[in-house]
Tab-separated table of N, CA and C in Angstrom:
chain	number	residue	atom	x	y	z
J	1	ALA	N	-21.494	-18.490	4.022
J	1	ALA	CA	-22.450	-17.898	4.999
J	1	ALA	C	-22.485	-16.334	4.489
J	2	MET	N	-23.635	-15.874	4.719
J	2	MET	CA	-23.771	-14.364	4.366
J	2	MET	C	-23.549	-13.567	5.592
J	3	SER	N	-22.939	-12.422	5.470
J	3	SER	CA	-22.650	-11.566	6.502
J	3	SER	C	-23.192	-10.135	6.291
J	4	THR	N	-23.573	-9.483	7.397
J	4	THR	CA	-24.168	-8.267	7.222
J	4	THR	C	-23.103	-7.143	7.477
J	5	PRO	N	-23.089	-6.189	6.646
J	5	PRO	CA	-21.993	-5.201	6.943
J	5	PRO	C	-22.348	-4.417	8.176
J	6	VAL	N	-21.385	-4.045	8.992
J	6	VAL	CA	-21.568	-3.380	10.156
J	6	VAL	C	-21.546	-1.902	9.982
J	7	PHE	N	-22.592	-1.146	10.454
J	7	PHE	CA	-22.721	0.288	10.381
J	7	PHE	C	-21.940	0.961	11.334
J	8	THR	N	-20.841	1.764	11.087
J	8	THR	CA	-20.088	2.460	12.047
J	8	THR	C	-20.128	3.827	11.788
J	9	VAL	N	-19.855	4.684	12.909
J	9	VAL	CA	-19.584	6.092	12.842
J	9	VAL	C	-18.361	6.431	13.805
J	10	ASP	N	-17.839	7.505	13.332
J	10	ASP	CA	-16.685	7.978	14.150
J	10	ASP	C	-17.163	8.747	15.423
J	11	GLU	N	-16.462	8.428	16.586
J	11	GLU	CA	-16.927	9.032	17.799
J	11	GLU	C	-16.948	10.584	17.694
J	12	ASN	N	-16.289	11.162	16.796
J	12	ASN	CA	-16.216	12.614	16.698
J	12	ASN	C	-17.185	13.204	15.699
J	13	ASP	N	-17.968	12.269	14.997
J	13	ASP	CA	-19.075	12.733	14.173
J	13	ASP	C	-20.155	13.540	14.995
J	14	PRO	N	-20.608	14.590	14.426
J	14	PRO	CA	-21.758	15.300	14.971
J	14	PRO	C	-22.974	14.533	15.077
J	15	ILE	N	-23.664	14.721	16.051
J	15	ILE	CA	-24.953	13.806	16.253
J	15	ILE	C	-25.959	13.972	15.095
J	16	ASN	N	-26.032	15.110	14.657
J	16	ASN	CA	-26.999	15.363	13.504
J	16	ASN	C	-26.547	14.567	12.208
J	17	GLU	N	-25.228	14.531	11.974
J	17	GLU	CA	-24.858	13.743	10.850
J	17	GLU	C	-24.944	12.239	10.998
J	18	VAL	N	-24.835	11.692	12.319
J	18	VAL	CA	-24.998	10.350	12.558
J	18	VAL	C	-26.550	9.981	12.387
J	19	ALA	N	-27.412	10.886	12.844
J	19	ALA	CA	-28.847	10.705	12.763
J	19	ALA	C	-29.189	10.678	11.195
J	20	ALA	N	-28.688	11.531	10.476
J	20	ALA	CA	-29.096	11.569	9.011
J	20	ALA	C	-28.548	10.214	8.396
J	21	LYS	N	-27.392	9.808	8.716
J	21	LYS	CA	-26.814	8.595	8.064
J	21	LYS	C	-27.755	7.355	8.553
J	22	MET	N	-28.222	7.323	9.758
J	22	MET	CA	-28.995	6.336	10.256
J	22	MET	C	-30.429	6.264	9.567
J	23	ALA	N	-30.925	7.489	9.476
J	23	ALA	CA	-32.203	7.622	8.751
J	23	ALA	C	-32.055	7.164	7.324
J	24	ASN	N	-31.056	7.527	6.649
J	24	ASN	CA	-30.779	7.188	5.153
J	24	ASN	C	-30.729	5.762	5.014
J	25	THR	N	-30.103	4.963	5.937
J	25	THR	CA	-29.814	3.657	5.948
J	25	THR	C	-30.963	2.796	6.559
J	26	LYS	N	-31.808	3.471	7.190
J	26	LYS	CA	-32.947	2.852	7.923
J	26	LYS	C	-32.526	1.915	8.993
J	27	LEU	N	-31.308	2.232	9.639
J	27	LEU	CA	-30.826	1.366	10.718
J	27	LEU	C	-31.083	1.824	12.007
J	28	GLY	N	-31.291	1.186	13.012
J	28	GLY	CA	-31.705	1.500	14.420
J	28	GLY	C	-30.554	1.783	15.323
J	29	SER	N	-29.233	1.351	14.789
J	29	SER	CA	-28.071	1.634	15.628
J	29	SER	C	-26.765	1.551	14.881
J	30	ALA	N	-25.841	2.258	15.531
J	30	ALA	CA	-24.524	2.251	14.803
J	30	ALA	C	-23.433	2.076	15.879
J	31	LEU	N	-22.432	1.266	15.480
J	31	LEU	CA	-21.189	1.120	16.412
J	31	LEU	C	-20.434	2.413	16.174
J	32	VAL	N	-19.932	2.808	17.406
J	32	VAL	CA	-19.172	4.052	17.456
J	32	VAL	C	-17.792	3.600	17.521
J	33	VAL	N	-16.926	4.038	16.701
J	33	VAL	CA	-15.403	3.724	16.696
J	33	VAL	C	-14.536	4.865	16.944
J	34	ASP	N	-13.347	4.605	17.518
J	34	ASP	CA	-12.352	5.621	17.631
J	34	ASP	C	-11.442	5.667	16.478
J	35	SER	N	-10.410	6.489	16.730
J	35	SER	CA	-9.512	6.788	15.542
J	35	SER	C	-8.668	5.539	15.169
J	36	GLU	N	-8.600	4.548	15.917
J	36	GLU	CA	-7.889	3.234	15.639
J	36	GLU	C	-9.057	2.197	15.246
J	37	ASN	N	-10.205	2.584	14.910
J	37	ASN	CA	-11.312	1.772	14.575
J	37	ASN	C	-11.644	0.652	15.633
J	38	MET	N	-11.417	0.967	16.851
J	38	MET	CA	-11.809	0.175	17.941
J	38	MET	C	-13.267	0.690	18.280
J	39	VAL	N	-14.059	-0.245	18.657
J	39	VAL	CA	-15.433	0.022	19.110
J	39	VAL	C	-15.395	0.723	20.489
J	40	SER	N	-15.979	1.901	20.578
J	40	SER	CA	-16.029	2.676	21.893
J	40	SER	C	-17.452	2.774	22.325
J	41	GLY	N	-18.446	2.325	21.554
J	41	GLY	CA	-19.811	2.470	22.070
J	41	GLY	C	-20.833	1.976	20.941
J	42	ILE	N	-22.111	2.200	21.301
J	42	ILE	CA	-23.103	2.071	20.395
J	42	ILE	C	-24.073	3.375	20.493
J	43	PHE	N	-24.620	3.735	19.317
J	43	PHE	CA	-25.401	4.924	19.235
J	43	PHE	C	-26.825	4.405	18.678
J	44	THR	N	-27.866	4.616	19.444
J	44	THR	CA	-29.171	4.144	19.090
J	44	THR	C	-30.162	5.146	18.717
J	45	VAL	N	-31.231	4.888	18.096
J	45	VAL	CA	-32.336	5.949	17.765
J	45	VAL	C	-32.699	6.523	19.140
J	46	THR	N	-32.783	5.768	20.284
J	46	THR	CA	-33.124	6.389	21.467
J	46	THR	C	-32.141	7.398	21.890
J	47	ASP	N	-30.873	7.126	21.734
J	47	ASP	CA	-29.792	8.107	22.040
J	47	ASP	C	-30.046	9.418	21.168
J	48	GLY	N	-30.503	9.235	19.958
J	48	GLY	CA	-30.579	10.451	19.187
J	48	GLY	C	-31.855	11.245	19.587
J	49	LEU	N	-32.907	10.452	20.064
J	49	LEU	CA	-34.082	11.156	20.565
J	49	LEU	C	-33.858	11.955	21.870
J	50	ARG	N	-32.952	11.225	22.640
J	50	ARG	CA	-32.540	11.867	23.922
J	50	ARG	C	-31.857	13.248	23.600
J	51	ALA	N	-30.912	13.089	22.778
J	51	ALA	CA	-30.092	14.344	22.404
J	51	ALA	C	-31.006	15.502	21.836
J	52	LEU	N	-31.907	15.030	20.974
J	52	LEU	CA	-32.855	16.137	20.482
J	52	LEU	C	-33.727	16.745	21.495
J	53	SER	N	-34.146	15.970	22.359
J	53	SER	CA	-35.042	16.518	23.351
J	53	SER	C	-34.251	17.364	24.400
J	54	GLN	N	-32.996	17.087	24.679
J	54	GLN	CA	-32.252	17.900	25.572
J	54	GLN	C	-31.887	19.206	24.729
J	55	ALA	N	-31.504	19.183	23.467
J	55	ALA	CA	-31.300	20.351	22.665
J	55	ALA	C	-32.468	21.230	22.661
J	56	TRP	N	-33.589	20.527	22.515
J	56	TRP	CA	-34.867	21.340	22.449
J	56	TRP	C	-35.088	22.207	23.743
J	57	ASP	N	-34.777	21.497	24.817
J	57	ASP	CA	-34.948	22.243	26.110
J	57	ASP	C	-33.973	23.380	26.400
J	58	ASP	N	-32.789	23.347	25.706
J	58	ASP	CA	-31.817	24.438	25.986
J	58	ASP	C	-32.239	25.669	25.339
C-alpha cells in the first residue's frame, strides 16, 4: 500500500515560515508537533489567513 508523507511543522515555527513551507508544497494544512514530535494541533490555510488579517489590522 502507498502512504502519503505527513507534513509537520514545529509548534515554535514562526507563522510566516509555516505559510511559506505550505505554499511551496501546495498543501492546505500541516500537523503541528511539539518538541517530542507529538501532535499538538493542525494549522490550515484559513489559520494563516486569519493571522495575516489580524497582523494587517495591528
